[in-house]
Amino acid sequence: MARGLTEPSMLELEFVPSIEAVGAAVFSELEGPETYPFLRYAWLSALEGSGSASPERGWIPRHAVLRRGAQIVAVCPGYVKTNSFGEFVFDHAIADFAESRLGLRYYPKWIAAVPFTPASGPRVLFVRGSSPSERAEWLERLAELLPSMLEDGRLSSLHLLFPGPSQLDGFVSSGWALRAGLQFQFHNSGLADFEGFLAGFRAKTRAMIRRERRELAQGPLRIEELTGARLRELDPELVHRLYLTTVDKFVWGRRYLTRDFFARVLAEMPDNLQIIMASEQGEPVAGAFNLLGTEALYGRYWGAFREVKYLHFEVCLYRGVESTIARGLSRFEPGAGGEHKEGRGFAPTLTWSLHHFADARLDGAVRDYFAREREALEMRSLG
């Protein structure tokens, strides 16, 4: 473990080279993974252990651990990155500006993020039973201590990607730059059922969605939700093949996740997973791979072995809305991109990231860019 700075308050920052070195026992004492399943030990260890998030792919684990004496009070999973792939907070223009205009080396950098996951949630996990005042103090100390990583000049910058709103202020008050992003999400206002969801549309759109769903329901496909024990019976190879159908379809697609990753999470955390599977006469046709938290449903991957009209909307959007309503969850985050979602009941929603740059010139230019970008996105989110 690499040591950081120490203060009279006895808070010490260390950097740990793998999630295994942090340990499942430590994660069992932290609050947050039960709400936000991407920070479950099983998910993070599957990413690293399967080779999906590995140094060979540009993800070098460097998890920040905050100690008070012998006790670990906070953990911030993070990675040294040698590229910007799989992050979904796009900084390629910043990297180009730094290197071509300022003569700075942008990579490597450090990010606090869940690999390949544009889903908002906590980036710092605190020990169970800690008070709000303790958490606020530890968050601010972490924001102050993390820049020690930049002192030897090996890293250009630090980034927290998709932090939840409750963890923004501690970093902003410590001088970190705030950047806005935009996603399309379904926010559940306490609806009773899918008809309540449809009531928010104009009559023409309601009729269109009902027609699409009716055509699928009258066809040969069977669509069902798989979760919990049923997922232990599912072949990881099938899930991986579905994932690859979308990844390989686009020129920018990358095979981030391995078959072993899916085998691990299907076996170790099936109660947090949901697969919406479409099949015909027992043969899989398409599916969506989602994660279940206690507050939200998160859509992650979609794949189809053949194209079926309206099936993507049904499996990836409408079934997720139904599940969110039935479970009493507050929102459904179907992932990054896709302005087509707005016309189907998903509201433009601001997301956030936090940034700290070692070079003052780059920091000043980027803050100006972030301010203009945020103004445009805030106007977009208001309609």
CSV table of C-alpha atoms in Angstrom, one decimal, residues 208-221 223 278 280 285-286 302 304 306-315 318 344:
chain,number,residue,atom,x,y,z
A,208,MET,CA,-48.3,4.1,-30.6
A,209,ILE,CA,-46.8,2.5,-27.5
A,210,ARG,CA,-49.8,0.3,-26.9
A,211,ARG,CA,-49.8,-0.8,-30.5
A,212,GLU,CA,-46.1,-1.7,-30.4
A,213,ARG,CA,-46.5,-3.7,-27.2
A,214,ARG,CA,-49.7,-5.4,-28.5
A,215,GLU,CA,-48.0,-6.5,-31.7
A,216,LEU,CA,-45.1,-8.1,-29.7
A,217,ALA,CA,-47.5,-9.8,-27.3
A,218,GLN,CA,-49.5,-11.3,-30.1
A,219,GLY,CA,-46.4,-12.7,-31.8
A,220,PRO,CA,-44.4,-15.8,-31.2
A,221,LEU,CA,-41.9,-14.3,-28.7
A,223,ILE,CA,-40.5,-12.2,-22.8
A,278,ALA,CA,-36.9,-12.7,-25.2
A,280,GLU,CA,-39.0,-18.2,-29.3
A,285,VAL,CA,-33.6,-14.1,-29.4
A,286,ALA,CA,-32.6,-11.0,-27.4
A,302,TRP,CA,-28.6,-5.2,-24.6
A,304,ALA,CA,-30.1,-9.5,-30.1
A,306,ARG,CA,-31.8,-11.1,-34.8
A,307,GLU,CA,-33.8,-8.0,-35.3
A,308,VAL,CA,-37.4,-7.9,-34.3
A,309,LYS,CA,-39.5,-4.8,-34.7
A,310,TYR,CA,-40.2,-2.9,-31.5
A,311,LEU,CA,-38.3,-5.5,-29.4
A,312,HIS,CA,-35.6,-3.2,-28.3
A,313,PHE,CA,-38.1,-0.7,-26.8
A,314,GLU,CA,-40.0,-3.4,-25.1
A,315,VAL,CA,-37.0,-5.2,-23.5
A,318,TYR,CA,-40.8,-0.6,-21.2
A,344,ARG,CA,-40.7,7.5,-24.7
